[in-house]
PDB file of C-alpha atoms and ligand atoms in Angstrom:
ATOM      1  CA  UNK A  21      89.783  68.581 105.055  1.00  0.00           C
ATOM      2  CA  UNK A  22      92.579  69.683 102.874  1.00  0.00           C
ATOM      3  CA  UNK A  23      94.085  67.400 100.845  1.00  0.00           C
ATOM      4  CA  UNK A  24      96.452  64.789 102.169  1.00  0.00           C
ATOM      5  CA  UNK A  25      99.217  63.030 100.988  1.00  0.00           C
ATOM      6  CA  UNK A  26      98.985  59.981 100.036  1.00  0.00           C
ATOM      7  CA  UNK A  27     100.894  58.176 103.020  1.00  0.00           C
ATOM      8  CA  UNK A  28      98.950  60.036 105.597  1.00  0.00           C
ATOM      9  CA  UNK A  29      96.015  58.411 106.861  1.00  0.00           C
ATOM     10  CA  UNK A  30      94.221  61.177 108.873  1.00  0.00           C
ATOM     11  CA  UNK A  31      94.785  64.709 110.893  1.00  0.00           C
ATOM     12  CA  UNK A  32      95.109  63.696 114.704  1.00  0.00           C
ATOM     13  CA  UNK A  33      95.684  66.939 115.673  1.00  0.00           C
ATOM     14  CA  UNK A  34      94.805  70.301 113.738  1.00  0.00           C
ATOM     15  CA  UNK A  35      97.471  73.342 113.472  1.00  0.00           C
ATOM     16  CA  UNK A  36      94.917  75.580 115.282  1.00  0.00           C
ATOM     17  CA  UNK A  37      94.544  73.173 118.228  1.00  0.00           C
ATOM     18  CA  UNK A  38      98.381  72.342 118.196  1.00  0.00           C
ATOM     19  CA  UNK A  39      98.826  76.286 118.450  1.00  0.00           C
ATOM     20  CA  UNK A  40      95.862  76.541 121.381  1.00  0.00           C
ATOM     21  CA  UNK A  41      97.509  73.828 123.380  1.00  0.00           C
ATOM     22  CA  UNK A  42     101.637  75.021 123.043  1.00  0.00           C
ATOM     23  CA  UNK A  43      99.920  78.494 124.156  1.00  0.00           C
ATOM     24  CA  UNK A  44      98.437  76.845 127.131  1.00  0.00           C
ATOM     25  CA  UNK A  45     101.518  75.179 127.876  1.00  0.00           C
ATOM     26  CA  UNK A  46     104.056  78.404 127.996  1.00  0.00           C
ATOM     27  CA  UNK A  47     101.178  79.968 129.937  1.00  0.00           C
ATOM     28  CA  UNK A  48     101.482  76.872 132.264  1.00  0.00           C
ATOM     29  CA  UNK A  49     105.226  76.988 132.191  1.00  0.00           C
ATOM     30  CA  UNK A  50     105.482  80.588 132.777  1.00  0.00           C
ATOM     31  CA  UNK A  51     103.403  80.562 135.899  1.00  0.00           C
ATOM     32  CA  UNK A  52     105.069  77.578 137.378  1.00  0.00           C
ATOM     33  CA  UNK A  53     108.425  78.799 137.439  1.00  0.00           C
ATOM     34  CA  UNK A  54     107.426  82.553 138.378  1.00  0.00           C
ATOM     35  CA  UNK A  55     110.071  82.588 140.901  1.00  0.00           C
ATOM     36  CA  UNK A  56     112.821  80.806 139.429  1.00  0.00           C
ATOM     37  CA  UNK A  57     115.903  83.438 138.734  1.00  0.00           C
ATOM     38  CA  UNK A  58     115.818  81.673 134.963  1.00  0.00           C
ATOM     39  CA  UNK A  59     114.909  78.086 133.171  1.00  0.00           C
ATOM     40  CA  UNK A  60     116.740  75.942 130.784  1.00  0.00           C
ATOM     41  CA  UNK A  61     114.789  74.433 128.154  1.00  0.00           C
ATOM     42  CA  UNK A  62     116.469  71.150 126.549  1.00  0.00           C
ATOM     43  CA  UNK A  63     114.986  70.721 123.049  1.00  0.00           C
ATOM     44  CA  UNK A  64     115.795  67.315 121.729  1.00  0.00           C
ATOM     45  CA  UNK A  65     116.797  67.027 118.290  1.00  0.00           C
ATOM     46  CA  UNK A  66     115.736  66.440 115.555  1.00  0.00           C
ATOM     47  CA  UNK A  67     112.113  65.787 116.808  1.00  0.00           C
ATOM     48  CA  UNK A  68     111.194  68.392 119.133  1.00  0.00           C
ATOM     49  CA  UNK A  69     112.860  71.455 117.427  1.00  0.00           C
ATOM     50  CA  UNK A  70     109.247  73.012 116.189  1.00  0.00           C
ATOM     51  CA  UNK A  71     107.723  72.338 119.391  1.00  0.00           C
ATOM     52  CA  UNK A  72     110.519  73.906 121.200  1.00  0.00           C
ATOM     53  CA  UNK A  73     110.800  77.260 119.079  1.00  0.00           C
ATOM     54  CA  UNK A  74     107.102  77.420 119.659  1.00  0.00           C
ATOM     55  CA  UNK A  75     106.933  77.071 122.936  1.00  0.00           C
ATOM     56  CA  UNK A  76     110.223  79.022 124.157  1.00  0.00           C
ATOM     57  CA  UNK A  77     108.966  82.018 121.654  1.00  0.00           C
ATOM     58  CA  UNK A  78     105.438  82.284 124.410  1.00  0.00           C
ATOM     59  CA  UNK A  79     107.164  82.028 127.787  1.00  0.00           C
ATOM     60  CA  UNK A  80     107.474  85.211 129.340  1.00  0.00           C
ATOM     61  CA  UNK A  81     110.059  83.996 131.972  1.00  0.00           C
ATOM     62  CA  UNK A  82     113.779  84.413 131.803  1.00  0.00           C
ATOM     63  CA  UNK A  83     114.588  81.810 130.000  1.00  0.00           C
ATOM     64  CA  UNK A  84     117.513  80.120 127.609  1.00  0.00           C
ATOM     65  CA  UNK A  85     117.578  77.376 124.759  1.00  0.00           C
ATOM     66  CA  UNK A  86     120.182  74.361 124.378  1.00  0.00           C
ATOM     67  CA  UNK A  87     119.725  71.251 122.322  1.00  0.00           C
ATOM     68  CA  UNK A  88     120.767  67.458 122.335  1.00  0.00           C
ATOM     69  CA  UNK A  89     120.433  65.356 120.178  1.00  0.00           C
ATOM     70  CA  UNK A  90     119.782  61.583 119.946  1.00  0.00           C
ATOM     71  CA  UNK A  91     120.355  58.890 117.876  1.00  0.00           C
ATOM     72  CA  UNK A  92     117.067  58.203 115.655  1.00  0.00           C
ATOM     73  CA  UNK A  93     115.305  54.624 116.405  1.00  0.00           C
ATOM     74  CA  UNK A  94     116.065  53.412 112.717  1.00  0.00           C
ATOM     75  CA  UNK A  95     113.116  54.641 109.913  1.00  0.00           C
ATOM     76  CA  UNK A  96     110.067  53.487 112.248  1.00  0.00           C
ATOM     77  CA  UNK A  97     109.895  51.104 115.648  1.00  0.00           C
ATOM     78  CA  UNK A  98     111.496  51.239 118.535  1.00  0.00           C
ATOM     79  CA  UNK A  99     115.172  50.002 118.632  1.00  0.00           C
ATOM     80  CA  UNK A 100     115.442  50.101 122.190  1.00  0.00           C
ATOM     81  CA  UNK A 101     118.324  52.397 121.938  1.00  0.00           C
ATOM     82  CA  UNK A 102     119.399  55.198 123.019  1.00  0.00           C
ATOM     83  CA  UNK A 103     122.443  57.113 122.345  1.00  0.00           C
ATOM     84  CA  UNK A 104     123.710  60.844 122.358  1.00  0.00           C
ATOM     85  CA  UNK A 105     124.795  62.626 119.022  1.00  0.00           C
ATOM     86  CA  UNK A 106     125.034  65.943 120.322  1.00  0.00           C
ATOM     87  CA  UNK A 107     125.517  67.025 124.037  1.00  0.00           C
ATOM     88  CA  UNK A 108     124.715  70.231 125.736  1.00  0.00           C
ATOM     89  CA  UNK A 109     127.191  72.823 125.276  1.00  0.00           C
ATOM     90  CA  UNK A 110     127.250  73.704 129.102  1.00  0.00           C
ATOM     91  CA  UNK A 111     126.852  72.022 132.594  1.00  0.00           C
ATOM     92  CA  UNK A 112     123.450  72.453 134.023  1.00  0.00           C
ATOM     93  CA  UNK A 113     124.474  72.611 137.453  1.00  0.00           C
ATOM     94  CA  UNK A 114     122.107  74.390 139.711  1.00  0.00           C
ATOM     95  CA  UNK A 115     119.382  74.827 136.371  1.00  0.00           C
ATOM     96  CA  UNK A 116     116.371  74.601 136.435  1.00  0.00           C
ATOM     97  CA  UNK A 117     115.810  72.003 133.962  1.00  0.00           C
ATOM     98  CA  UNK A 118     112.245  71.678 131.270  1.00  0.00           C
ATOM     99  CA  UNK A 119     113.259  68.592 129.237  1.00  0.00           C
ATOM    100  CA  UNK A 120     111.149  69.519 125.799  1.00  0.00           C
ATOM    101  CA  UNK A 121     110.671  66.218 123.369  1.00  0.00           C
ATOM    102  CA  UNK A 122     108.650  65.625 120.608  1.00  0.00           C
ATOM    103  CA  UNK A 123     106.511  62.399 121.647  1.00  0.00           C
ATOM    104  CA  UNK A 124     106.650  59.376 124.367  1.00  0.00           C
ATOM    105  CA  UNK A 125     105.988  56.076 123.127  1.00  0.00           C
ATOM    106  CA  UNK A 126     107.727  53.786 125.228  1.00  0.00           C
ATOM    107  CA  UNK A 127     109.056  56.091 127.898  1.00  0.00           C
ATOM    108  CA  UNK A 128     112.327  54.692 126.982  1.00  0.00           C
ATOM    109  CA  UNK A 129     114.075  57.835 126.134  1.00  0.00           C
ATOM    110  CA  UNK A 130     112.530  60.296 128.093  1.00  0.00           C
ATOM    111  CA  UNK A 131     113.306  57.904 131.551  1.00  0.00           C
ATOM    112  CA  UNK A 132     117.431  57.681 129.644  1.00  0.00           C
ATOM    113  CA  UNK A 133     117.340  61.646 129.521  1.00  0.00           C
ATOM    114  CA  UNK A 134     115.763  62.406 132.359  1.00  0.00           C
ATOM    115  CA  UNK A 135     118.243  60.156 134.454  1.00  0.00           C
ATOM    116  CA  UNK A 136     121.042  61.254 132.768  1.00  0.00           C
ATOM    117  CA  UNK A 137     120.288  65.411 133.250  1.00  0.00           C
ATOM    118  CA  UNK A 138     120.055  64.336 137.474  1.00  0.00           C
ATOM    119  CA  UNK A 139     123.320  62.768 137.401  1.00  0.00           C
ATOM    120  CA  UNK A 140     124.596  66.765 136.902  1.00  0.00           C
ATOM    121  CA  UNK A 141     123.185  67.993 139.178  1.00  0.00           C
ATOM    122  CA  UNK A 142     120.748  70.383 138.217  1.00  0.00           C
ATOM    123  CA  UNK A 143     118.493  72.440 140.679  1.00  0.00           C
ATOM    124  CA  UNK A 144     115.530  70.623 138.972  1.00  0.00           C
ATOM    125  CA  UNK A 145     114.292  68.619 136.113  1.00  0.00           C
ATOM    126  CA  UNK A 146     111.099  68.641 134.556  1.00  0.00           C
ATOM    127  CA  UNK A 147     109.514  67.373 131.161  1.00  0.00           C
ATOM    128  CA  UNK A 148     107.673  68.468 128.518  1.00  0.00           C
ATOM    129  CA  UNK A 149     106.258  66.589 125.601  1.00  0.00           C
ATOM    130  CA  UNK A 150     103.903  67.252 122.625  1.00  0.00           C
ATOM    131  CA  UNK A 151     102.345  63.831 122.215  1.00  0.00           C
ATOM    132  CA  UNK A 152     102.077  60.842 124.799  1.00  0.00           C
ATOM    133  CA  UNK A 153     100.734  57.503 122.999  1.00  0.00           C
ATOM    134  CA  UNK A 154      98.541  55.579 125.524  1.00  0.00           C
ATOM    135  CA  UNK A 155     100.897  52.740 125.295  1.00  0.00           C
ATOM    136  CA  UNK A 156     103.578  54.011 127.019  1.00  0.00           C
ATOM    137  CA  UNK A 157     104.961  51.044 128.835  1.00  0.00           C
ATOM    138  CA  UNK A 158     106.921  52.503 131.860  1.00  0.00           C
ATOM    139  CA  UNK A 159     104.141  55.336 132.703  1.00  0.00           C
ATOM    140  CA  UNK A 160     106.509  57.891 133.302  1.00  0.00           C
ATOM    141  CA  UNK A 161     104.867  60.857 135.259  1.00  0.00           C
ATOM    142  CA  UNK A 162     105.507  63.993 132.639  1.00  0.00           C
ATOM    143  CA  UNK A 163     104.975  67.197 134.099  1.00  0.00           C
ATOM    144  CA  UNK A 164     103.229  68.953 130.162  1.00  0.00           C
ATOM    145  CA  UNK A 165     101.835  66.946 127.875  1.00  0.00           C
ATOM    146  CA  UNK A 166     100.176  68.609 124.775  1.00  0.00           C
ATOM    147  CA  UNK A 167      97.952  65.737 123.733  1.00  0.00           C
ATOM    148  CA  UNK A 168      97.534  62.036 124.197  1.00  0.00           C
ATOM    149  CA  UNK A 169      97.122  59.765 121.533  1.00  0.00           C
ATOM    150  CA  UNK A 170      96.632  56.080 120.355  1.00  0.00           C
ATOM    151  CA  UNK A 171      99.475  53.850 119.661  1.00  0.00           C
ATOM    152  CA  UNK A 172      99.881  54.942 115.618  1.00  0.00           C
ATOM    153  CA  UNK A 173     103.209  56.146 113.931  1.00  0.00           C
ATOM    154  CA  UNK A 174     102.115  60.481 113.762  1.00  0.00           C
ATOM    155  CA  UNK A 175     104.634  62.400 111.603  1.00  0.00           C
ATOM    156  CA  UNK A 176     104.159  66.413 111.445  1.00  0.00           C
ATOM    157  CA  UNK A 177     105.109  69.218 113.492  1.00  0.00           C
ATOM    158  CA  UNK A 178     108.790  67.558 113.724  1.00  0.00           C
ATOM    159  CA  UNK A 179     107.836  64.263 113.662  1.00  0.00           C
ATOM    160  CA  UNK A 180     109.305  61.796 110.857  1.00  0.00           C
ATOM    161  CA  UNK A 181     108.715  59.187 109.186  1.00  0.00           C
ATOM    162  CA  UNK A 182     112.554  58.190 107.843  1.00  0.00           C
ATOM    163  CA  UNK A 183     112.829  61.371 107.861  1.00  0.00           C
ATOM    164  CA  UNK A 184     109.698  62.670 105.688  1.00  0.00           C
ATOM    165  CA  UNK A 185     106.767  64.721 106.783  1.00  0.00           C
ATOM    166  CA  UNK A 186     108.622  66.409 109.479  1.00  0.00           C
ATOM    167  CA  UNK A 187     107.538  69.918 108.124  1.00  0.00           C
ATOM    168  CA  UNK A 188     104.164  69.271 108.029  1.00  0.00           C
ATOM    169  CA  UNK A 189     101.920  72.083 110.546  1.00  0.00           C
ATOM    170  CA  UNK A 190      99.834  69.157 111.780  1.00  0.00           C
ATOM    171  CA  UNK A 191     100.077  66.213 113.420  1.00  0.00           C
ATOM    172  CA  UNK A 192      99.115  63.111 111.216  1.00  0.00           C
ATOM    173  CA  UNK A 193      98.277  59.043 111.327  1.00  0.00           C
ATOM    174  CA  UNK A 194     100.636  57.573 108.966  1.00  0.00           C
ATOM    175  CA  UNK A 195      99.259  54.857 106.756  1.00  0.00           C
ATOM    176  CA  UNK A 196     100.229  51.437 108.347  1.00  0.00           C
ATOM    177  CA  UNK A 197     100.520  49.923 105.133  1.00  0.00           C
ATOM    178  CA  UNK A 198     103.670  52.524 105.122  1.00  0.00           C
ATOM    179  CA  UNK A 199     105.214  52.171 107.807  1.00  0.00           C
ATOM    180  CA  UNK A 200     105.035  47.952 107.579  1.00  0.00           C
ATOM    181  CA  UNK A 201     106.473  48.792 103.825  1.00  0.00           C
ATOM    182  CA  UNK A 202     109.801  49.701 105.524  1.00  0.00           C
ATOM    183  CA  UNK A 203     110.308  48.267 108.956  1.00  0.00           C
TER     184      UNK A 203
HETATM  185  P1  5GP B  21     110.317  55.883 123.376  1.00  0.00           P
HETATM  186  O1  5GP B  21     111.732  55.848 123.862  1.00  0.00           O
HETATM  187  O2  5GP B  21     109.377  56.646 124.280  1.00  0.00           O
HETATM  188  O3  5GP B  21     109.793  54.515 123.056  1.00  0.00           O
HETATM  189  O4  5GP B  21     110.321  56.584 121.966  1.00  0.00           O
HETATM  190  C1  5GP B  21     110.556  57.910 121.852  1.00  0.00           C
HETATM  191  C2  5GP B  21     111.166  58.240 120.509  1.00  0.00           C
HETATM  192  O5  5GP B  21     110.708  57.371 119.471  1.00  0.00           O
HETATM  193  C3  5GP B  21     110.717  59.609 120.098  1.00  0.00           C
HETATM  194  O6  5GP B  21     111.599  60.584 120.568  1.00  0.00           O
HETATM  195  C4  5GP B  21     110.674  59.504 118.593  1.00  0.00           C
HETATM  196  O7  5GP B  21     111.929  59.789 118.048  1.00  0.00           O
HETATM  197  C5  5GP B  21     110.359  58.065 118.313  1.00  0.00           C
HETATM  198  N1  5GP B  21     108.921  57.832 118.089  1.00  0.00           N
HETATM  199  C6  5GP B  21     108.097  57.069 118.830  1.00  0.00           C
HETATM  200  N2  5GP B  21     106.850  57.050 118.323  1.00  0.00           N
HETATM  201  C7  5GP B  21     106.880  57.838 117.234  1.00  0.00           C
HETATM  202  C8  5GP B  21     105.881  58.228 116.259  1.00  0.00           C
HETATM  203  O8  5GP B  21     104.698  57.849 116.298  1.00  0.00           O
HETATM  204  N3  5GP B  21     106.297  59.044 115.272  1.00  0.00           N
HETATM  205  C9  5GP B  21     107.584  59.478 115.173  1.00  0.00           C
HETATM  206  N4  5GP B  21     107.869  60.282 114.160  1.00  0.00           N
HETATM  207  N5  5GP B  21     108.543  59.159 116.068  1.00  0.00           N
HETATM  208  C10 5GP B  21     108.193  58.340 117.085  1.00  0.00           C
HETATM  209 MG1   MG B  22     112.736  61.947 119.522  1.00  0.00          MG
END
């Protein structure tokens, strides 16, 4: 293993198998919506803007890119809230919707979003994550999910840790001994 840094405790998920999986995914995708006339795929910021560039760059649909973005939880737990920075830039009416986020950990935000995109109406809404922790209290049904993982704090492929390590091609354990440090 190459080295790490210092607040990383371990590689959960390799750069080759994160690239094997997001190709899997756009295959997926692609297939699914064969016969839609185009899709809209929601990236939301800051987390899920690798992801989404990766995945949007493999689909070989019609497709086109907006972004939202959400207040961040604080530097590590769950705040319980969620709140909108940035809004789309146009209705979705009569889209069809692919919700793209980085990771579920309670299901908090991705059941806020996902509520909040029906209220306008699209022709449908589905979601797409990277990383599902097994915790995830509310066991929302997500259409794609790259990987599932145990209940650690992962930075890396657009993750953060107060803001740090969100560059990183892998996805990584953070120390706990960091992440209690701050919280
Ligand atoms: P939920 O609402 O599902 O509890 O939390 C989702 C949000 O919490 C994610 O969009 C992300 O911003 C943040 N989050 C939850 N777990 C992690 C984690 O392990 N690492 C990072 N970087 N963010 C996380
Ligand atoms: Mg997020």
């Amino acid at each position: 293993m190459r080295h790490l840094h210092t607040d990383l405790e371990q590689v959960l998920v390799s750069q080759e198998a994160i690239q094997g999986r997001v190709s899997e995914l756009a295959l997926q995708i692609s297939s699914d919506y064969q016969e839609a006339e185009r899709l809209l795929v929601i990236g939301v910021l800051k987390g899920a803007f690798i992801f989404a560039a990766d995945l949007t760059r493999q689909l070989s649909i019609p497709h086109v890119v907006d972004f939202m973005a959400l207040t961040s939880y604080g530097r590590s737990t769950s705040s319980g809230e969620v709140r909108i920075v940035m809004d789309l830039r146009e209705p979705i009416e009569n889209e069809h919707v692919l919700l793209v986020e980085d990771i579920v950990d309670s299901g908090q935000t991705m059941r806020y979003l996902d509520r909040l995109l029906k209220d306008r109406n699209p022709a449908s809404v589905r979601t797409c994550v990277m990383v599902k922790k097994h915790g995830d209290r509310l066991k929302l049904p997500i259409d794609y999910v790259g990987f599932d993982i145990a209940d650690v704090w992962v930075v890396g492929y657009g993750l953060d840790y107060a803001d740090r390590h969100r560059t990183l091609p892998y996805i990584a354990e953070l120390k706990p001994e960091v992440y209690r440090k701050l919280v």
